[in-house]
Amino acid sequence: MKYLDIDVIADDGFPLPAWSPEAHIEFMNEAGIDFTVLTVPSPHIHSGNDAKSCEAARRINEDTAELCRKYHGKFGFAACVPLPCTDGAVREASYALDELGALGVKLATNSNGIYLGDKSFEPFMEELNRRNALAVIHPCRARQRPENAITGGVAAIFEYPADTTRALLNMIAARVMTRYGNIRFVVPHTGSFLPYMLQRFAGVSGILASLGMMETVDAHEEFRKLYFDIAGDPEPVALDMLLMAADENRIVYGSDYPHSPGKIVTAKKKHLESNAKYSGLIGKIYGDNAQKLIGR
């Protein structure tokens, strides 16, 4: 990422883990995973230069497509797009979906400080909607954050779920999910803070709308159109909270590998499988819902 003048460690507060397709397949075999949709995590590839970001997205997508061809049947991928360069994002999404066989696109919660739901992204959302596209959301660190608190350090502690929630509330306020109902948005990390915030946002937004401070929005209707993965720590609280708000048919498996080491992910997966209260959900989360979502 030095090519883009991005320091991964400085941005995430955490070293970039080693990764190889061979190690990933070994992890998949140990965890009982048949197929993985690869996405590039944070930091987002746009750091202020449209041309460099467009070039980086093309290189990453072509390299990833080649890897998926080499390991056919094991990997698919969601393509990088150089938002907030909207024209470039439309071009790259079209190229990746039409020419490279991408299953969808990966969207950062914020792209160089501009959040999902922003009006400047409308042409891009229109294109994704026209294509009935899959859009996998991944958190990115906020451009401004307190540096004198532990949450301002390692982004995984707080900034990732906070920025995911911030982006989704912005999307809900802009009615993105109902206006672009053909896009299959996947929210990471068991919905982050969104299951907790949903009722609060619905109430406060109603008050604000009555005062003319924002447009009226049906927060619950927007929420119902989302999909969720369970990467991170679904037990003992997060998955239960998500299930209180979300349709169980819209929850899929996510691992966070390699940022979460394989042995830890496998242990969490086994623990989830041994929990009797989820016995009726495991088949849906592990396979049925994902097959419907990505057509595999």
Coordinates of C-alpha atoms in Angstrom, one line a residue:
M1 CA 0.0 0.0 0.0
K2 CA 3.1 2.3 0.0
Y3 CA 2.3 2.7 -3.7
L4 CA -0.7 4.7 -2.6
D5 CA 1.1 6.6 0.2
I6 CA -0.9 4.6 2.7
D7 CA 0.7 3.4 5.9
V8 CA -1.4 0.4 6.9
I9 CA 0.0 0.1 10.5
A10 CA -0.5 3.8 11.1
D11 CA -4.0 3.8 9.7
D12 CA -5.2 0.6 11.4
G13 CA -3.0 0.7 14.5
F14 CA -2.3 -3.0 13.8
P15 CA 0.2 -4.9 11.7
L16 CA -1.0 -6.2 8.4
P17 CA -1.1 -10.0 8.8
A18 CA 0.7 -12.4 6.4
W19 CA -1.6 -14.0 3.8
S20 CA -1.2 -16.6 1.0
P21 CA -3.8 -18.5 -0.9
E22 CA -2.2 -21.8 0.2
A23 CA -2.5 -20.8 3.9
H24 CA -6.1 -19.6 3.4
I25 CA -7.1 -22.9 1.8
E26 CA -5.4 -24.8 4.7
F27 CA -7.5 -22.7 7.1
M28 CA -10.6 -23.4 5.1
N29 CA -10.0 -27.1 5.3
E30 CA -9.5 -27.0 9.0
A31 CA -12.6 -24.9 9.5
G32 CA -14.8 -26.8 7.1
I33 CA -15.3 -23.9 4.7
D34 CA -15.9 -24.9 1.1
F35 CA -15.8 -21.4 -0.6
T36 CA -14.6 -18.0 0.3
V37 CA -15.5 -14.6 -1.1
L38 CA -12.3 -12.5 -0.8
T39 CA -12.5 -8.8 -0.1
V40 CA -9.7 -6.3 0.6
P41 CA -10.1 -5.0 4.2
S42 CA -9.1 -1.5 5.5
P43 CA -7.5 0.9 4.9
H44 CA -9.5 2.0 1.8
I45 CA -7.4 2.5 -1.3
H46 CA -8.3 6.1 -1.9
S47 CA -6.0 8.6 -0.1
G48 CA -6.6 11.7 -2.1
N49 CA -5.4 10.9 -5.6
D50 CA -8.1 9.7 -8.0
A51 CA -5.7 8.5 -10.7
K52 CA -3.6 6.4 -8.4
S53 CA -6.6 5.0 -6.7
C54 CA -8.2 4.0 -10.0
E55 CA -5.0 2.3 -11.1
A56 CA -4.6 0.5 -7.7
A57 CA -8.2 -0.8 -7.9
R58 CA -7.5 -2.2 -11.4
R59 CA -4.3 -3.9 -10.4
I60 CA -5.8 -5.4 -7.2
N61 CA -8.9 -6.6 -9.1
E62 CA -7.0 -8.2 -11.9
D63 CA -4.5 -9.9 -9.6
T64 CA -7.4 -11.2 -7.4
A65 CA -9.3 -12.4 -10.5
E66 CA -6.2 -14.3 -11.6
L67 CA -5.9 -15.9 -8.2
C68 CA -9.5 -16.9 -8.3
R69 CA -9.0 -18.5 -11.7
K70 CA -6.0 -20.4 -10.4
Y71 CA -7.8 -21.7 -7.4
H72 CA -11.1 -22.2 -9.2
G73 CA -13.9 -23.4 -6.9
K74 CA -12.2 -22.2 -3.7
F75 CA -12.3 -18.4 -4.1
G76 CA -14.5 -15.7 -5.5
F77 CA -14.0 -12.0 -4.9
A78 CA -15.8 -8.6 -4.3
A79 CA -14.0 -6.0 -6.4
C80 CA -12.3 -2.8 -5.1
V81 CA -13.7 0.5 -6.3
P82 CA -11.9 3.9 -6.1
L83 CA -14.7 5.8 -4.3
P84 CA -15.1 8.8 -3.8
C85 CA -14.1 9.0 -7.5
T86 CA -17.6 8.1 -8.6
D87 CA -16.9 7.9 -12.3
G88 CA -13.9 5.7 -11.7
A89 CA -15.9 3.5 -9.4
V90 CA -18.6 3.0 -12.0
R91 CA -16.0 2.1 -14.6
E92 CA -14.1 -0.3 -12.3
A93 CA -17.3 -2.0 -11.0
S94 CA -18.4 -2.6 -14.6
Y95 CA -15.1 -3.9 -15.7
A96 CA -14.7 -6.2 -12.7
L97 CA -18.3 -7.6 -12.9
D98 CA -18.3 -7.9 -16.7
E99 CA -14.8 -8.9 -17.5
L100 CA -13.2 -10.4 -14.4
G101 CA -16.1 -12.4 -13.0
A102 CA -16.3 -10.5 -9.7
L103 CA -19.2 -11.6 -7.5
G104 CA -19.8 -8.1 -6.3
V105 CA -18.0 -5.0 -5.0
K106 CA -16.5 -4.1 -1.7
L107 CA -17.5 -0.8 -0.2
A108 CA -15.6 1.1 2.5
T109 CA -17.8 2.7 5.2
N110 CA -16.0 5.9 4.4
S111 CA -13.9 6.7 1.3
N112 CA -11.4 9.4 2.3
G113 CA -13.9 10.8 4.7
I114 CA -17.0 10.6 2.5
Y115 CA -19.6 8.2 3.8
L116 CA -21.9 5.7 2.2
G117 CA -25.2 7.4 1.7
D118 CA -23.6 10.6 0.5
K119 CA -25.4 12.3 -2.5
S120 CA -22.2 12.3 -4.5
F121 CA -22.3 8.4 -4.7
E122 CA -25.8 8.4 -6.3
P123 CA -24.5 7.6 -9.9
F124 CA -22.6 4.7 -8.5
M125 CA -25.5 3.3 -6.5
E126 CA -27.7 3.7 -9.6
E127 CA -25.3 1.5 -11.5
L128 CA -25.1 -1.2 -8.8
N129 CA -28.9 -1.2 -8.6
R130 CA -29.2 -1.6 -12.3
R131 CA -26.9 -4.6 -12.0
N132 CA -28.6 -6.2 -9.0
A133 CA -25.2 -6.2 -7.5
L134 CA -23.8 -7.6 -4.3
A135 CA -22.1 -5.0 -2.1
V136 CA -20.0 -6.1 0.8
I137 CA -19.4 -3.3 3.3
H138 CA -16.2 -3.2 5.3
P139 CA -15.3 -0.6 8.0
C140 CA -12.7 2.0 7.5
R141 CA -11.2 4.3 10.2
A142 CA -12.9 7.7 10.6
R143 CA -10.7 10.5 9.3
Q144 CA -11.1 12.3 12.7
R145 CA -11.0 10.5 16.0
P146 CA -9.7 11.1 19.5
E147 CA -6.1 10.2 19.8
N148 CA -5.9 10.4 23.6
A149 CA -8.2 7.4 24.2
I150 CA -7.7 3.7 23.6
T151 CA -10.4 3.7 21.0
G152 CA -8.3 6.0 18.9
G153 CA -5.5 3.5 18.7
V154 CA -6.1 0.0 17.3
A155 CA -9.1 0.5 15.0
A156 CA -10.6 -3.0 15.6
I157 CA -11.4 -2.1 19.3
F158 CA -14.0 0.5 18.5
E159 CA -13.5 2.5 15.3
Y160 CA -14.4 -0.4 13.0
P161 CA -17.9 -1.1 14.5
A162 CA -18.4 2.6 15.1
D163 CA -17.7 3.5 11.5
T164 CA -19.8 0.7 10.2
T165 CA -22.7 1.9 12.3
R166 CA -22.1 5.5 11.3
A167 CA -22.2 4.6 7.6
L168 CA -25.3 2.5 7.9
L169 CA -27.2 5.2 9.8
N170 CA -26.3 7.6 7.0
M171 CA -27.6 5.1 4.5
I172 CA -30.8 4.6 6.4
A173 CA -31.3 8.4 6.7
A174 CA -30.8 8.7 2.9
R175 CA -33.2 5.7 2.3
V176 CA -30.5 4.0 0.2
M177 CA -31.8 0.5 0.8
T178 CA -35.3 1.2 -0.4
R179 CA -34.4 3.6 -3.2
Y180 CA -31.8 1.0 -4.5
G181 CA -33.7 -2.1 -3.6
N182 CA -31.8 -4.4 -6.0
I183 CA -28.5 -4.0 -4.3
R184 CA -27.7 -6.8 -1.8
F185 CA -25.8 -5.0 1.0
V186 CA -23.9 -7.1 3.5
V187 CA -23.1 -5.5 6.8
P188 CA -20.1 -7.0 8.7
H189 CA -19.4 -8.1 12.3
T190 CA -23.0 -9.1 13.3
G191 CA -24.3 -5.7 12.3
S192 CA -21.7 -3.8 14.5
F193 CA -23.7 -1.4 16.8
L194 CA -26.6 -1.2 14.4
P195 CA -29.0 -3.7 16.2
Y196 CA -28.7 -1.6 19.3
M197 CA -29.0 1.8 17.5
L198 CA -31.9 0.9 15.3
Q199 CA -34.7 1.6 17.7
R200 CA -32.9 4.7 19.1
F201 CA -32.4 6.0 15.5
A202 CA -36.0 5.3 14.6
G203 CA -37.2 7.3 17.6
V204 CA -34.9 10.2 17.3
S205 CA -35.2 10.5 13.5
G206 CA -39.0 10.7 14.0
I207 CA -38.6 13.6 16.4
L208 CA -36.2 15.3 14.0
A209 CA -38.5 14.8 11.0
S210 CA -41.4 16.3 13.0
L211 CA -39.2 19.4 13.5
G212 CA -38.3 19.6 9.9
M213 CA -34.7 18.8 10.6
M214 CA -34.6 15.7 8.3
E215 CA -36.8 13.7 6.0
T216 CA -39.1 11.1 7.3
V217 CA -37.6 7.6 7.1
D218 CA -38.8 4.2 8.0
A219 CA -35.6 2.9 9.7
H220 CA -37.0 -0.6 10.3
E221 CA -37.9 -1.0 6.6
E222 CA -34.4 0.1 5.5
F223 CA -32.9 -2.3 8.1
R224 CA -35.0 -5.2 6.8
K225 CA -33.3 -5.0 3.4
L226 CA -29.8 -5.6 4.7
Y227 CA -27.8 -8.8 5.0
F228 CA -25.3 -9.5 7.8
D229 CA -22.2 -11.6 8.4
I230 CA -21.1 -12.9 11.8
A231 CA -17.4 -12.2 11.5
G232 CA -15.7 -11.3 14.8
D233 CA -17.4 -12.3 18.1
P234 CA -21.0 -13.4 17.6
E235 CA -21.2 -15.0 21.0
P236 CA -22.4 -14.6 23.7
V237 CA -24.2 -11.3 22.9
A238 CA -23.9 -10.0 19.4
L239 CA -25.7 -12.7 17.5
D240 CA -28.6 -12.8 19.9
M241 CA -29.0 -9.0 19.6
L242 CA -28.9 -9.2 15.8
L243 CA -31.5 -11.9 15.8
M244 CA -33.8 -9.7 17.8
A245 CA -33.9 -7.2 14.9
A246 CA -32.9 -9.1 11.7
D247 CA -34.4 -11.9 9.7
E248 CA -32.5 -15.2 10.2
N249 CA -32.6 -15.8 6.5
R250 CA -30.3 -12.7 5.9
I251 CA -27.4 -13.8 8.1
V252 CA -24.3 -15.4 6.6
Y253 CA -21.0 -16.7 7.9
G254 CA -17.8 -14.5 7.9
S255 CA -14.4 -15.3 9.4
D256 CA -12.3 -12.2 9.4
Y257 CA -9.3 -14.4 8.4
P258 CA -6.4 -13.6 8.4
H259 CA -6.8 -10.6 10.7
S260 CA -8.3 -13.1 13.1
P261 CA -5.8 -16.1 13.3
G262 CA -7.1 -19.3 11.9
K263 CA -6.9 -21.2 15.2
I264 CA -9.0 -18.6 16.9
V265 CA -11.6 -18.5 14.1
T266 CA -11.9 -22.3 14.1
A267 CA -12.3 -22.4 17.9
K268 CA -15.1 -19.7 17.7
K269 CA -16.8 -21.7 14.9
K270 CA -16.8 -24.9 16.9
H271 CA -18.2 -23.1 19.9
L272 CA -21.0 -21.7 17.9
E273 CA -21.8 -25.1 16.4
S274 CA -22.0 -26.6 19.9
N275 CA -24.5 -24.0 21.1
A276 CA -27.8 -25.8 21.1
K277 CA -29.9 -22.7 20.7
Y278 CA -28.4 -22.1 17.3
S279 CA -28.9 -25.6 16.0
G280 CA -31.7 -24.6 13.7
L281 CA -29.7 -21.7 12.3
I282 CA -26.3 -23.2 11.5
G283 CA -27.3 -24.6 8.2
K284 CA -28.8 -21.3 7.1
I285 CA -25.9 -19.2 8.3
Y286 CA -23.2 -21.6 6.9
G287 CA -24.7 -22.3 3.5
D288 CA -28.3 -21.8 2.6
N289 CA -28.4 -18.0 3.0
A290 CA -25.1 -17.5 1.3
Q291 CA -26.1 -19.7 -1.7
K292 CA -29.2 -17.5 -2.2
L293 CA -27.1 -14.3 -1.7
I294 CA -24.3 -15.1 -4.2
G295 CA -26.0 -17.7 -6.3
R296 CA -23.7 -20.6 -5.4

